[in-house]
Amino acid sequence: MEKLVVTGPTQLKGEVEISGAKNAAVAILPATLLIDGVCTIENLPHISDIEISCEILEKLGAKITWNNKNSITIDTREIKTTKAPMDLTSKFRASYYIIGSMLGRKGEIEVGMPGGCKLGARPIDQHIKGFEALGANVTVEKGKINAKAKKLKGAPIYMDIVSVGATINVMLAAVLAKGTTTIDNAAKEPHIVDVANFLNTMGADIRGAGTDVIKINGVEKLHGDATYSVVPDQIEAGTFMLAAVATRGDITLKNCITKHLESITAKIIEVGGNVEDNIDSIRVWCNKRPNKAHIKTLPYPGFPTDLQPQMGVVLSLANGNSVINESIWESRFQYTDELNKMGAKITANGKTAFFEGVKKLSGAPVYCTDLRAGAALVIAGICAQGETDIYNLQHIDRGYEDIEGKFRKLGANIKRVTEE
Ligand code: EPU
């Protein structure tokens, strides 16, 4: 079993390069199924979700060449099956993007229910509602989703809730549909804009991505012969920004889009940190114990749920009492039990957690309960006095490229070891 051993406390200092966005990349890879050609994707994060995405595409018939660890050339001219491999699709959430893509490409797909972090109920009713509005027949039986359509037809779709996954999935299905689709109450996250930009680069006609109304004019086909670079990861960037504040360090993030980080910047300033925005890089530093704050997670451009646990570490160490309201996932406070083992004083009750700020954390053995919880525990370990052993690393490896290498470069005493 692998674990991360972190010995603290350390004030993080230096520069870190942000990787491509996981949540954009896991949608762009299945989106290549809509292309009858060859394309190159660059700035892919080197994480296990991407490796599994590539394996799924290969099983469907795509040919993939790795140009380096962050770039692939993918040939989707021949797709030989409409059955996605259940063992692989059950490993992560974004496997549901195979449905929208294959409905568009082949008019048919059978796929297992998606896996992913256990954050509470994760229904896909809005995805299904969207596919059905486009004319697909969708059944869910014995853990499998079957979707079929003779020819998808554009339609107006109103999303009952703001959903990243449903917005992207319906967008994928609508790209090759006949006529125009509008998605009302669409999610606006940077990765939605990135998937739309990728599809438009390949010949799609999508307008309004990044606003709450997206219009997709169906096109006959998507061409390949293009190279696309994935947008920098807003959540990885936010993770390092909050690590700078929690450790009272000074970090400059390279290769990030500061516009995507505004809600995080605002909260960092509120807790007494400093932010210098240099458009494609950002410097964050903090010279004092953070102030208390009140956080409510919201869809973009609100404070992201995927940075809630990392912010939780900052508030654990704040001067005063803080509250976090989690409005997206009902089980996103599992990490608080782990932080409490390290001396934090957090009481989580449903979707609300109360943080009584403590002066210091102490090292302890802790377990990642999901991906972002894992990142939070790494930050907590760097802040804590003594040794923190972090287990269940498969969660972290799904979404952070070389997390220990990046933190080590900033001065952290962190190593990955294999335990019998
Ligand atoms: N929802 C429904 N019905 C649906 C879809 C969603 O009720 O058909 C609900 C969910 O239960 C949730 C809310 O709507 O309460 C928002 O869910 P959303 O669909 O936006 O989430 P997702 O697409 O499953 C993506 C990210 C998550 C991130 C959320 C919210 C990917 C692969 N995952 O999930 O990322 O937390 O959006 O921003 O893009 C992570 O990276 O750690 C992660 C969990």
Short mmCIF file of N, CA and C in Angstrom, two decimals, residues 7 35 44 49-50 68 75 119-120 131 164 182-183 199 238 256 272 312 322 364 370-371 389 412-413 417:
data_model
loop_
_atom_site.label_atom_id
_atom_site.label_comp_id
_atom_site.label_asym_id
_atom_site.label_seq_id
_atom_site.Cartn_x
_atom_site.Cartn_y
_atom_site.Cartn_z
N THR A 7 6.13 15.72 6.52
CA THR A 7 6.64 16.20 7.81
C THR A 7 6.63 17.72 7.81
N ILE A 35 -15.49 12.92 -33.86
CA ILE A 35 -14.66 13.31 -35.01
C ILE A 35 -14.39 12.08 -35.86
N LEU A 44 -2.66 17.77 -21.50
CA LEU A 44 -3.47 16.82 -20.73
C LEU A 44 -2.79 16.61 -19.38
N ASP A 49 -7.33 9.31 -14.18
CA ASP A 49 -8.59 9.45 -14.92
C ASP A 49 -8.35 9.57 -16.43
N ILE A 50 -7.24 10.18 -16.80
CA ILE A 50 -6.92 10.33 -18.24
C ILE A 50 -6.46 8.99 -18.81
N ASN A 68 3.98 12.64 -25.66
CA ASN A 68 4.75 12.73 -24.41
C ASN A 68 3.72 12.54 -23.30
N ASP A 75 -6.84 8.86 -33.18
CA ASP A 75 -7.47 8.58 -34.47
C ASP A 75 -8.79 7.88 -34.20
N LEU A 119 -19.77 11.41 -3.09
CA LEU A 119 -20.04 12.73 -2.53
C LEU A 119 -21.50 12.89 -2.14
N GLY A 120 -22.24 11.76 -2.16
CA GLY A 120 -23.68 11.81 -1.94
C GLY A 120 -24.36 11.28 -3.19
N PHE A 131 -31.05 13.91 -23.39
CA PHE A 131 -30.95 12.96 -24.51
C PHE A 131 -32.35 12.65 -25.07
N VAL A 164 -22.92 20.57 -14.37
CA VAL A 164 -21.75 20.57 -15.27
C VAL A 164 -21.86 19.38 -16.23
N THR A 182 -31.04 24.33 -27.82
CA THR A 182 -30.65 25.36 -26.83
C THR A 182 -30.69 24.71 -25.45
N ILE A 183 -29.66 24.99 -24.67
CA ILE A 183 -29.63 24.51 -23.28
C ILE A 183 -29.81 25.74 -22.40
N LEU A 199 -14.69 21.58 -29.45
CA LEU A 199 -15.62 21.10 -30.48
C LEU A 199 -15.69 22.11 -31.64
N GLY A 238 -6.40 26.69 -7.61
CA GLY A 238 -6.99 27.09 -6.32
C GLY A 238 -6.40 26.32 -5.16
N CYS A 256 -1.82 29.77 -15.49
CA CYS A 256 -3.20 29.71 -15.00
C CYS A 256 -3.97 30.88 -15.59
N GLY A 272 -7.32 37.61 4.76
CA GLY A 272 -6.08 38.32 5.12
C GLY A 272 -4.88 37.95 4.28
N GLY A 312 -11.28 24.52 3.87
CA GLY A 312 -11.54 24.03 5.23
C GLY A 312 -10.26 23.97 6.05
N SER A 322 -15.54 29.94 11.97
CA SER A 322 -16.01 30.08 10.59
C SER A 322 -17.10 29.07 10.30
N ALA A 364 -0.78 13.10 11.99
CA ALA A 364 -1.54 11.90 12.38
C ALA A 364 -1.71 11.03 11.13
N ASP A 370 -12.03 11.35 -0.59
CA ASP A 370 -12.29 11.62 -2.01
C ASP A 370 -11.13 12.46 -2.53
N LEU A 371 -11.21 12.81 -3.80
CA LEU A 371 -10.08 13.50 -4.45
C LEU A 371 -9.68 14.82 -3.76
N ASP A 389 0.80 10.72 7.91
CA ASP A 389 0.79 9.67 6.91
C ASP A 389 -0.57 9.68 6.23
N ALA A 412 8.07 21.60 0.53
CA ALA A 412 7.43 20.65 1.47
C ALA A 412 8.31 19.41 1.65
N ASN A 413 8.26 18.86 2.84
CA ASN A 413 8.95 17.61 3.13
C ASN A 413 7.91 16.50 2.93
N VAL A 417 5.78 6.58 -0.12
CA VAL A 417 6.46 5.33 0.25
C VAL A 417 5.48 4.16 0.14
#
